Amino acid sequence: MGLDTIKWIFQVCCLTITAGASVHAQNKTYCNPIDIDYTYMIYDAHKNISYRSGADPAVVGFKDEYYMFVTRSLGYWHSKDLHQWEFIRPQKWYFQGSNAPAAFNYKDSLLYVAGNPSGNGSILYTADPQKGDWRATPSIVHGLQDPSLFINDDETAYLYWGSSNTYPIRVNVLDKKKRFKPSEKTHELFKLYPEKHGWERFGENHSDTLLTGYIEGPWMTKHRGKYYLQYAAPGTEFNVYGDGAYIGNSPLGPFRYMPNSPFSYKPGGFINGAGHGSTVEGPGNQFWHFATMALNVNIGWERRIGMFPTFFDEEGLIYCDTRFGDYPHYSPSLKEKKGAFVGWMLLSYKKPVKVSSQHLDFGAEQLVDENVKTFWVAEKNNTDQWIELDLEQPAMVYSLQVNYNDYKSGMFGRLPDLYHQYIIETSITGKSWSTLIDKSKTKKDSPNDYVELPSPKKLRYLRFKNVHTPTPYLSISDIRVFGKGFGKPPKKVKKLSVLRKDDRRDARVLWQAVPNAQGYNVFWGIAADKLYNTWLIYDDNSLELKSLNTDQSYYFSVEAFNENGISEMSEIVSVN
């Protein structure tokens, strides 16, 4: 036996033991949607519609740790680093769960929350959110939907709210010393202007010409003396759900529309949407925006949560980095990385796949189509079920994501003893297999399980073997494999053209297809150095863009990518 063979065996053994023992402890990266033990919703239980969901995240820091409050989750989550989250069952809480909750850290002494699902309720507070001994202020605030609580440095409190396709975002000043009593005057701040802001139009790809969009989910962030009132549009179920912002010099305004809105926007890729979010300052003073992503399989309210590194530029504009927004990024705990894209490419897209069985027409090809809304269902849910994936050529694999799906689950509420167990084996030849990941003993509930390998592994074939899935059916939307191929990245995109249409909210972006490109990122922004928005596209060399602001000039560029890497950015094209 040669030295190289001995080294290879040692590497495989160490890799398997480490991965099987504590995969999550090794993770220095994360991948959207974030993997938490999402609650099975009870909102549609009367219709027997079962689905897990996480939406409208309100994330706040408190005593150097973090709490995430999520719509109707019957509790909330706690983290020390914005990366690993643990569910908390508080001593006292809303029986039906909070709805579109608000949260605010008051000087690290009290944590306030508002989110009574009836829209009428008291503001809650606690000094110990891990214990969850919440108390209610002895008064009720009425008529609230999607509240946002903000207490300024001068102790003045404000409660913003709004979720309507008719009414604007509104705010009341609260008297903090008198049970958060709201002012008699309600200030109307701003509404949607879809005739000017293309991204506020309703529908998938902003294509609904009959219905009007919803303005909802306000969130206030104060930064360097400016007040950023963020809001969501046009609808939570759509791929184009995003967040925009207005900026003011006081909590009551006047506010001016931020010209690079939407600042949080992710319409392309595996899972879409980046709206109704919250902005929080994380480790190393890096900002993050947590937002709602659309799943929308069982019902329009079926959602997940994404997190995106967020920045303020020199002109005071806020923006999120959503480039490769559902690929691996550095975790918040690596402060110096600022949440950057790691550079691991997708290796599994449209690759040959075989399965042990198939229920109805939920076929194997839907495991590798980069569409969270499609899925494979096995004929049975037992240990005889497997998936075999051929990457077609050897590549270095760094991480994997297994996205489970709820198909006729019939499950509701916070259920005990939910966990996902599986084994992933690997092979170069497809004949001799070794264990890459062993989760056969874990008791973790991981509906969107993301596993970063302790060290990269060269392989061609992967085999997923089911051990335990808590749902009646074994159903998976996608198994996603990330790493690097050994070939060359695509060449630079050429012949980029942008046609801004008579309706200035719309533009057609077209470029010359690049040989061996798997997909493209289309960038646009309000200046050549502010290409903050990104749309990831597979298998096409054009984009119908309907999210522009009518009174704004724009700049465009495109990059190509494949399994081996990313091209240079194209030349920048501007349109008036």
CSV table of C-alpha atoms in Angstrom, one decimal, residues 136-494:
chain,number,residue,atom,x,y,z
A,136,ALA,CA,-48.0,42.8,30.0
A,137,THR,CA,-48.2,46.6,30.4
A,138,PRO,CA,-51.6,47.4,31.9
A,139,SER,CA,-53.1,48.8,28.8
A,140,ILE,CA,-54.1,47.7,25.3
A,141,VAL,CA,-53.1,49.2,22.0
A,142,HIS,CA,-55.8,48.7,19.4
A,143,GLY,CA,-56.1,48.1,15.6
A,144,LEU,CA,-52.5,47.1,14.9
A,145,GLN,CA,-51.2,45.0,12.0
A,146,ASP,CA,-47.5,44.4,11.5
A,147,PRO,CA,-46.3,46.6,14.4
A,148,SER,CA,-42.8,48.0,14.8
A,149,LEU,CA,-41.8,49.4,18.2
A,150,PHE,CA,-39.0,52.0,18.4
A,151,ILE,CA,-37.7,53.9,21.5
A,152,ASN,CA,-35.5,56.9,20.7
A,153,ASP,CA,-32.5,58.1,22.7
A,154,ASP,CA,-34.7,60.8,24.3
A,155,GLU,CA,-37.0,58.0,25.7
A,156,THR,CA,-39.8,58.9,23.3
A,157,ALA,CA,-41.5,55.7,22.0
A,158,TYR,CA,-43.1,55.1,18.6
A,159,LEU,CA,-45.3,52.4,17.3
A,160,TYR,CA,-45.4,52.0,13.5
A,161,TRP,CA,-47.8,49.7,11.8
A,162,GLY,CA,-49.4,48.8,8.5
A,163,SER,CA,-50.5,45.9,6.3
A,164,SER,CA,-52.8,47.0,3.6
A,165,ASN,CA,-53.3,47.5,-0.1
A,166,THR,CA,-55.2,50.7,0.7
A,167,TYR,CA,-53.9,52.4,3.8
A,168,PRO,CA,-50.4,53.8,4.4
A,169,ILE,CA,-47.8,53.1,7.0
A,170,ARG,CA,-48.8,54.9,10.2
A,171,VAL,CA,-47.3,55.7,13.5
A,172,ASN,CA,-48.4,56.8,17.0
A,173,VAL,CA,-46.2,58.4,19.6
A,174,LEU,CA,-46.4,56.4,22.8
A,175,ASP,CA,-46.1,57.7,26.4
A,176,LYS,CA,-43.6,55.2,27.8
A,177,LYS,CA,-44.2,56.5,31.3
A,178,LYS,CA,-48.0,56.0,31.1
A,179,ARG,CA,-48.3,52.3,30.0
A,180,PHE,CA,-47.3,53.1,26.4
A,181,LYS,CA,-50.4,55.1,26.0
A,182,PRO,CA,-50.7,56.1,22.3
A,183,SER,CA,-51.1,59.7,21.2
A,184,GLU,CA,-54.5,60.9,20.0
A,185,LYS,CA,-53.0,61.9,16.7
A,186,THR,CA,-52.0,59.2,14.3
A,187,HIS,CA,-49.4,60.2,11.7
A,188,GLU,CA,-49.8,58.9,8.2
A,189,LEU,CA,-46.4,58.5,6.7
A,190,PHE,CA,-46.3,57.0,3.2
A,191,LYS,CA,-48.1,54.4,1.0
A,192,LEU,CA,-47.2,52.5,-2.1
A,193,TYR,CA,-46.7,54.3,-5.4
A,194,PRO,CA,-46.6,51.4,-7.9
A,195,GLU,CA,-47.1,53.8,-10.8
A,196,LYS,CA,-43.6,55.2,-9.9
A,197,HIS,CA,-41.9,52.3,-8.1
A,198,GLY,CA,-42.1,49.2,-10.3
A,199,TRP,CA,-41.1,46.8,-7.6
A,200,GLU,CA,-44.2,47.7,-5.6
A,201,ARG,CA,-46.5,46.2,-8.2
A,202,PHE,CA,-48.4,43.0,-7.3
A,203,GLY,CA,-47.9,39.5,-8.5
A,204,GLU,CA,-45.1,37.1,-9.4
A,205,ASN,CA,-42.5,39.1,-11.3
A,206,HIS,CA,-44.7,42.2,-10.6
A,207,SER,CA,-47.0,41.0,-13.4
A,208,ASP,CA,-50.5,41.4,-11.9
A,209,THR,CA,-52.1,44.3,-13.7
A,210,LEU,CA,-55.4,44.1,-11.8
A,211,LEU,CA,-54.7,43.9,-8.1
A,212,THR,CA,-52.7,46.4,-6.1
A,213,GLY,CA,-49.7,45.5,-3.8
A,214,TYR,CA,-49.6,45.4,-0.1
A,215,ILE,CA,-47.5,47.7,2.0
A,216,GLU,CA,-46.6,46.0,5.3
A,217,GLY,CA,-43.9,45.0,7.8
A,218,PRO,CA,-42.4,48.3,8.9
A,219,TRP,CA,-39.1,48.3,10.8
A,220,MET,CA,-37.2,51.3,12.1
A,221,THR,CA,-33.4,51.4,12.2
A,222,LYS,CA,-31.5,54.4,13.5
A,223,HIS,CA,-28.0,54.8,12.1
A,224,ARG,CA,-25.6,57.7,12.3
A,225,GLY,CA,-28.4,60.1,13.2
A,226,LYS,CA,-30.7,59.0,10.3
A,227,TYR,CA,-33.9,57.1,10.7
A,228,TYR,CA,-34.5,54.3,8.2
A,229,LEU,CA,-38.1,53.2,8.0
A,230,GLN,CA,-38.2,50.0,6.1
A,231,TYR,CA,-41.3,48.4,4.6
A,232,ALA,CA,-42.3,45.4,2.6
A,233,ALA,CA,-44.1,45.0,-0.8
A,234,PRO,CA,-45.9,43.8,-2.8
A,235,GLY,CA,-47.0,40.4,-1.3
A,236,THR,CA,-45.4,37.7,0.8
A,237,GLU,CA,-46.1,34.8,-1.6
A,238,PHE,CA,-44.3,36.2,-4.5
A,239,ASN,CA,-40.7,35.8,-5.8
A,240,VAL,CA,-40.3,39.6,-5.8
A,241,TYR,CA,-41.3,40.2,-2.2
A,242,GLY,CA,-38.8,42.8,-1.0
A,243,ASP,CA,-38.0,45.6,1.4
A,244,GLY,CA,-37.6,49.3,0.6
A,245,ALA,CA,-36.9,52.2,2.8
A,246,TYR,CA,-37.6,55.9,3.5
A,247,ILE,CA,-35.0,58.0,5.3
A,248,GLY,CA,-35.8,60.8,7.7
A,249,ASN,CA,-34.1,63.1,10.2
A,250,SER,CA,-36.6,62.2,12.9
A,251,PRO,CA,-38.8,59.2,13.8
A,252,LEU,CA,-41.8,61.1,12.4
A,253,GLY,CA,-40.2,62.3,9.3
A,254,PRO,CA,-40.6,63.9,6.9
A,255,PHE,CA,-39.3,60.9,5.0
A,256,ARG,CA,-37.8,60.7,1.6
A,257,TYR,CA,-37.9,57.6,-0.6
A,258,MET,CA,-34.5,55.9,-0.7
A,259,PRO,CA,-33.7,55.7,-4.5
A,260,ASN,CA,-32.0,52.3,-4.4
A,261,SER,CA,-35.2,50.7,-3.1
A,262,PRO,CA,-35.8,47.8,-2.9
A,263,PHE,CA,-32.7,47.4,-0.8
A,264,SER,CA,-33.5,43.8,0.1
A,265,TYR,CA,-34.6,41.8,-3.0
A,266,LYS,CA,-34.0,38.3,-4.2
A,267,PRO,CA,-36.3,37.3,-7.1
A,268,GLY,CA,-34.1,34.6,-8.6
A,269,GLY,CA,-32.4,31.3,-7.6
A,270,PHE,CA,-33.5,28.3,-5.6
A,271,ILE,CA,-35.7,30.1,-3.1
A,272,ASN,CA,-37.1,33.6,-3.6
A,273,GLY,CA,-38.1,36.6,-1.6
A,274,ALA,CA,-36.4,38.9,0.9
A,275,GLY,CA,-39.3,41.0,2.4
A,276,HIS,CA,-40.9,41.9,5.7
A,277,GLY,CA,-37.6,41.8,7.5
A,278,SER,CA,-35.6,43.3,10.3
A,279,THR,CA,-32.2,44.8,10.4
A,280,VAL,CA,-29.9,44.0,13.4
A,281,GLU,CA,-26.3,44.8,14.2
A,282,GLY,CA,-24.4,41.6,14.7
A,283,PRO,CA,-21.0,40.4,15.8
A,284,GLY,CA,-18.2,42.8,14.8
A,285,ASN,CA,-20.7,45.6,14.2
A,286,GLN,CA,-21.8,44.0,11.0
A,287,PHE,CA,-25.4,44.5,10.1
A,288,TRP,CA,-27.7,41.7,8.9
A,289,HIS,CA,-31.2,41.8,7.4
A,290,PHE,CA,-33.4,38.8,8.3
A,291,ALA,CA,-36.3,38.5,5.8
A,292,THR,CA,-39.2,36.3,4.6
A,293,MET,CA,-38.6,33.9,1.7
A,294,ALA,CA,-41.5,32.3,-0.2
A,295,LEU,CA,-42.0,28.5,-0.2
A,296,ASN,CA,-45.7,28.6,-1.2
A,297,VAL,CA,-46.3,24.9,-1.9
A,298,ASN,CA,-49.1,23.9,0.4
A,299,ILE,CA,-50.4,27.5,0.8
A,300,GLY,CA,-49.3,31.1,0.2
A,301,TRP,CA,-48.3,31.5,3.8
A,302,GLU,CA,-45.8,28.7,3.7
A,303,ARG,CA,-42.5,30.5,4.1
A,304,ARG,CA,-38.9,30.3,5.3
A,305,ILE,CA,-36.3,32.8,6.7
A,306,GLY,CA,-33.2,34.1,5.0
A,307,MET,CA,-30.4,36.3,6.3
A,308,PHE,CA,-28.3,38.7,4.2
A,309,PRO,CA,-25.2,40.8,5.1
A,310,THR,CA,-26.3,44.5,5.1
A,311,PHE,CA,-24.3,47.7,4.7
A,312,PHE,CA,-24.6,51.5,4.7
A,313,ASP,CA,-22.7,53.2,2.0
A,314,GLU,CA,-20.9,56.6,2.1
A,315,GLU,CA,-24.1,58.4,1.0
A,316,GLY,CA,-26.1,56.7,3.8
A,317,LEU,CA,-28.0,54.3,1.6
A,318,ILE,CA,-28.7,50.9,3.1
A,319,TYR,CA,-28.4,47.8,0.9
A,320,CYS,CA,-28.3,44.0,1.3
A,321,ASP,CA,-25.8,41.6,-0.4
A,322,THR,CA,-28.2,39.1,-2.1
A,323,ARG,CA,-25.7,37.9,-4.7
A,324,PHE,CA,-25.7,34.1,-4.7
A,325,GLY,CA,-28.1,34.6,-1.8
A,326,ASP,CA,-29.0,30.9,-1.4
A,327,TYR,CA,-25.4,29.7,-1.8
A,328,PRO,CA,-23.0,29.3,1.1
A,329,HIS,CA,-21.9,32.5,2.8
A,330,TYR,CA,-19.6,33.1,5.7
A,331,SER,CA,-21.4,33.0,9.0
A,332,PRO,CA,-21.8,36.1,11.3
A,333,SER,CA,-19.3,34.5,13.8
A,334,LEU,CA,-16.5,35.1,11.3
A,335,LYS,CA,-16.6,38.9,11.8
A,336,GLU,CA,-13.9,39.8,9.3
A,337,LYS,CA,-15.7,38.0,6.4
A,338,LYS,CA,-18.8,40.3,6.7
A,339,GLY,CA,-21.1,37.5,5.4
A,340,ALA,CA,-19.4,37.3,2.0
A,341,PHE,CA,-20.1,34.6,-0.6
A,342,VAL,CA,-17.7,31.8,0.0
A,343,GLY,CA,-17.2,30.9,-3.7
A,344,TRP,CA,-18.5,27.4,-3.6
A,345,MET,CA,-20.5,26.7,-6.7
A,346,LEU,CA,-23.5,24.5,-7.3
A,347,LEU,CA,-22.5,21.1,-8.5
A,348,SER,CA,-25.8,19.3,-8.5
A,349,TYR,CA,-28.0,21.3,-10.9
A,350,LYS,CA,-29.8,19.1,-13.4
A,351,LYS,CA,-27.5,16.2,-12.8
A,352,PRO,CA,-28.5,12.5,-13.3
A,353,VAL,CA,-30.3,11.2,-10.3
A,354,LYS,CA,-31.8,7.8,-9.4
A,355,VAL,CA,-34.2,7.0,-6.5
A,356,SER,CA,-35.4,3.9,-4.7
A,357,SER,CA,-39.1,4.7,-5.5
A,358,GLN,CA,-41.5,7.4,-6.6
A,359,HIS,CA,-44.9,8.3,-5.4
A,360,LEU,CA,-47.3,9.4,-8.2
A,361,ASP,CA,-45.6,12.0,-10.5
A,362,PHE,CA,-43.2,13.5,-7.9
A,363,GLY,CA,-40.1,12.4,-9.8
A,364,ALA,CA,-36.4,12.3,-9.1
A,365,GLU,CA,-35.6,15.1,-11.5
A,366,GLN,CA,-37.2,17.6,-9.1
A,367,LEU,CA,-34.4,16.9,-6.6
A,368,VAL,CA,-31.9,18.8,-8.8
A,369,ASP,CA,-34.0,21.5,-10.5
A,370,GLU,CA,-33.1,24.4,-8.2
A,371,ASN,CA,-36.8,25.1,-7.4
A,372,VAL,CA,-37.9,24.9,-3.8
A,373,LYS,CA,-41.6,24.6,-5.0
A,374,THR,CA,-41.0,21.2,-6.7
A,375,PHE,CA,-40.2,18.0,-4.9
A,376,TRP,CA,-39.7,14.2,-4.9
A,377,VAL,CA,-41.9,11.9,-2.9
A,378,ALA,CA,-40.9,8.3,-2.1
A,379,GLU,CA,-43.4,5.6,-2.2
A,380,LYS,CA,-42.7,4.8,1.4
A,381,ASN,CA,-41.0,6.4,4.3
A,382,ASN,CA,-38.6,3.8,5.6
A,383,THR,CA,-34.9,2.9,5.6
A,384,ASP,CA,-35.1,1.3,2.2
A,385,GLN,CA,-35.3,4.7,0.5
A,386,TRP,CA,-32.3,6.2,-1.2
A,387,ILE,CA,-31.2,8.9,-3.7
A,388,GLU,CA,-28.2,8.5,-5.9
A,389,LEU,CA,-26.7,11.5,-7.6
A,390,ASP,CA,-24.1,11.6,-10.3
A,391,LEU,CA,-22.1,14.8,-10.6
A,392,GLU,CA,-20.9,13.5,-14.0
A,393,GLN,CA,-17.3,14.2,-13.2
A,394,PRO,CA,-15.2,14.4,-10.1
A,395,ALA,CA,-15.3,17.7,-8.1
A,396,MET,CA,-14.2,19.0,-4.8
A,397,VAL,CA,-17.3,19.1,-2.5
A,398,TYR,CA,-17.4,21.5,0.5
A,399,SER,CA,-21.0,21.4,1.7
A,400,LEU,CA,-24.5,20.0,1.1
A,401,GLN,CA,-28.0,21.1,1.8
A,402,VAL,CA,-31.0,18.7,2.2
A,403,ASN,CA,-34.3,20.5,1.9
A,404,TYR,CA,-37.2,18.5,3.2
A,405,ASN,CA,-40.8,19.1,2.0
A,406,ASP,CA,-44.1,18.7,3.7
A,407,TYR,CA,-46.4,16.5,1.5
A,408,LYS,CA,-49.7,15.7,3.3
A,409,SER,CA,-47.9,15.9,6.6
A,410,GLY,CA,-51.0,16.3,8.8
A,411,MET,CA,-49.0,17.9,11.6
A,412,PHE,CA,-49.8,21.0,13.6
A,413,GLY,CA,-48.2,23.1,16.3
A,414,ARG,CA,-44.9,22.5,18.2
A,415,LEU,CA,-44.5,18.8,18.2
A,416,PRO,CA,-42.1,16.8,20.4
A,417,ASP,CA,-39.5,14.4,19.1
A,418,LEU,CA,-39.1,15.7,15.5
A,419,TYR,CA,-35.7,14.8,14.0
A,420,HIS,CA,-34.1,14.0,10.7
A,421,GLN,CA,-31.6,11.1,10.3
A,422,TYR,CA,-29.8,10.1,7.2
A,423,ILE,CA,-26.4,8.8,5.9
A,424,ILE,CA,-24.7,10.2,2.8
A,425,GLU,CA,-22.2,8.0,1.1
A,426,THR,CA,-19.7,8.9,-1.6
A,427,SER,CA,-17.8,7.3,-4.4
A,428,ILE,CA,-15.5,8.2,-7.3
A,429,THR,CA,-16.5,5.2,-9.4
A,430,GLY,CA,-20.1,4.5,-8.3
A,431,LYS,CA,-19.1,1.0,-7.2
A,432,SER,CA,-17.1,1.4,-4.0
A,433,TRP,CA,-18.8,3.6,-1.4
A,434,SER,CA,-17.6,5.2,1.8
A,435,THR,CA,-19.6,7.2,4.4
A,436,LEU,CA,-19.3,11.0,4.0
A,437,ILE,CA,-21.9,12.2,6.5
A,438,ASP,CA,-23.5,10.0,9.2
A,439,LYS,CA,-26.5,11.6,10.9
A,440,SER,CA,-28.1,8.3,11.8
A,441,LYS,CA,-28.0,9.1,15.5
A,442,THR,CA,-28.8,12.8,15.6
A,443,LYS,CA,-32.0,14.0,17.3
A,444,LYS,CA,-32.0,17.4,15.6
A,445,ASP,CA,-35.0,18.7,13.7
A,446,SER,CA,-33.4,20.0,10.4
A,447,PRO,CA,-36.0,20.7,7.7
A,448,ASN,CA,-33.4,22.7,5.7
A,449,ASP,CA,-30.3,20.8,6.8
A,450,TYR,CA,-27.0,22.4,5.8
A,451,VAL,CA,-23.8,20.5,6.3
A,452,GLU,CA,-20.3,22.0,5.8
A,453,LEU,CA,-17.7,19.3,5.5
A,454,PRO,CA,-14.7,19.6,7.9
A,455,SER,CA,-12.5,19.4,4.8
A,456,PRO,CA,-13.3,19.3,1.1
A,457,LYS,CA,-13.8,15.8,-0.5
A,458,LYS,CA,-13.1,14.8,-4.1
A,459,LEU,CA,-16.0,12.7,-5.4
A,460,ARG,CA,-18.4,12.1,-8.3
A,461,TYR,CA,-21.2,10.1,-6.8
A,462,LEU,CA,-23.4,10.7,-3.7
A,463,ARG,CA,-25.9,8.5,-2.2
A,464,PHE,CA,-28.5,9.7,0.4
A,465,LYS,CA,-29.9,6.9,2.6
A,466,ASN,CA,-33.0,7.7,4.6
A,467,VAL,CA,-32.9,6.6,8.3
A,468,HIS,CA,-35.7,8.7,9.9
A,469,THR,CA,-37.9,11.4,8.6
A,470,PRO,CA,-40.6,12.7,11.0
A,471,THR,CA,-43.3,13.3,8.4
A,472,PRO,CA,-45.7,10.6,7.1
A,473,TYR,CA,-44.1,10.9,3.6
A,474,LEU,CA,-40.4,11.1,2.7
A,475,SER,CA,-40.4,14.2,0.5
A,476,ILE,CA,-37.4,16.4,-0.5
A,477,SER,CA,-37.5,19.5,-2.7
A,478,ASP,CA,-33.8,19.6,-3.5
A,479,ILE,CA,-30.4,18.0,-2.5
A,480,ARG,CA,-27.9,20.7,-3.3
A,481,VAL,CA,-24.2,20.1,-3.5
A,482,PHE,CA,-21.6,22.9,-3.3
A,483,GLY,CA,-18.0,22.9,-4.2
A,484,LYS,CA,-15.6,23.5,-7.1
A,485,GLY,CA,-15.1,21.7,-10.4
A,486,PHE,CA,-11.7,21.2,-12.0
A,487,GLY,CA,-12.6,23.0,-15.2
A,488,LYS,CA,-12.4,26.6,-16.3
A,489,PRO,CA,-14.9,29.3,-15.3
A,490,PRO,CA,-16.9,30.9,-18.1
A,491,LYS,CA,-15.6,33.8,-20.0
A,492,LYS,CA,-16.7,37.4,-19.6
A,493,VAL,CA,-20.2,38.3,-20.8
A,494,LYS,CA,-20.3,40.4,-24.0
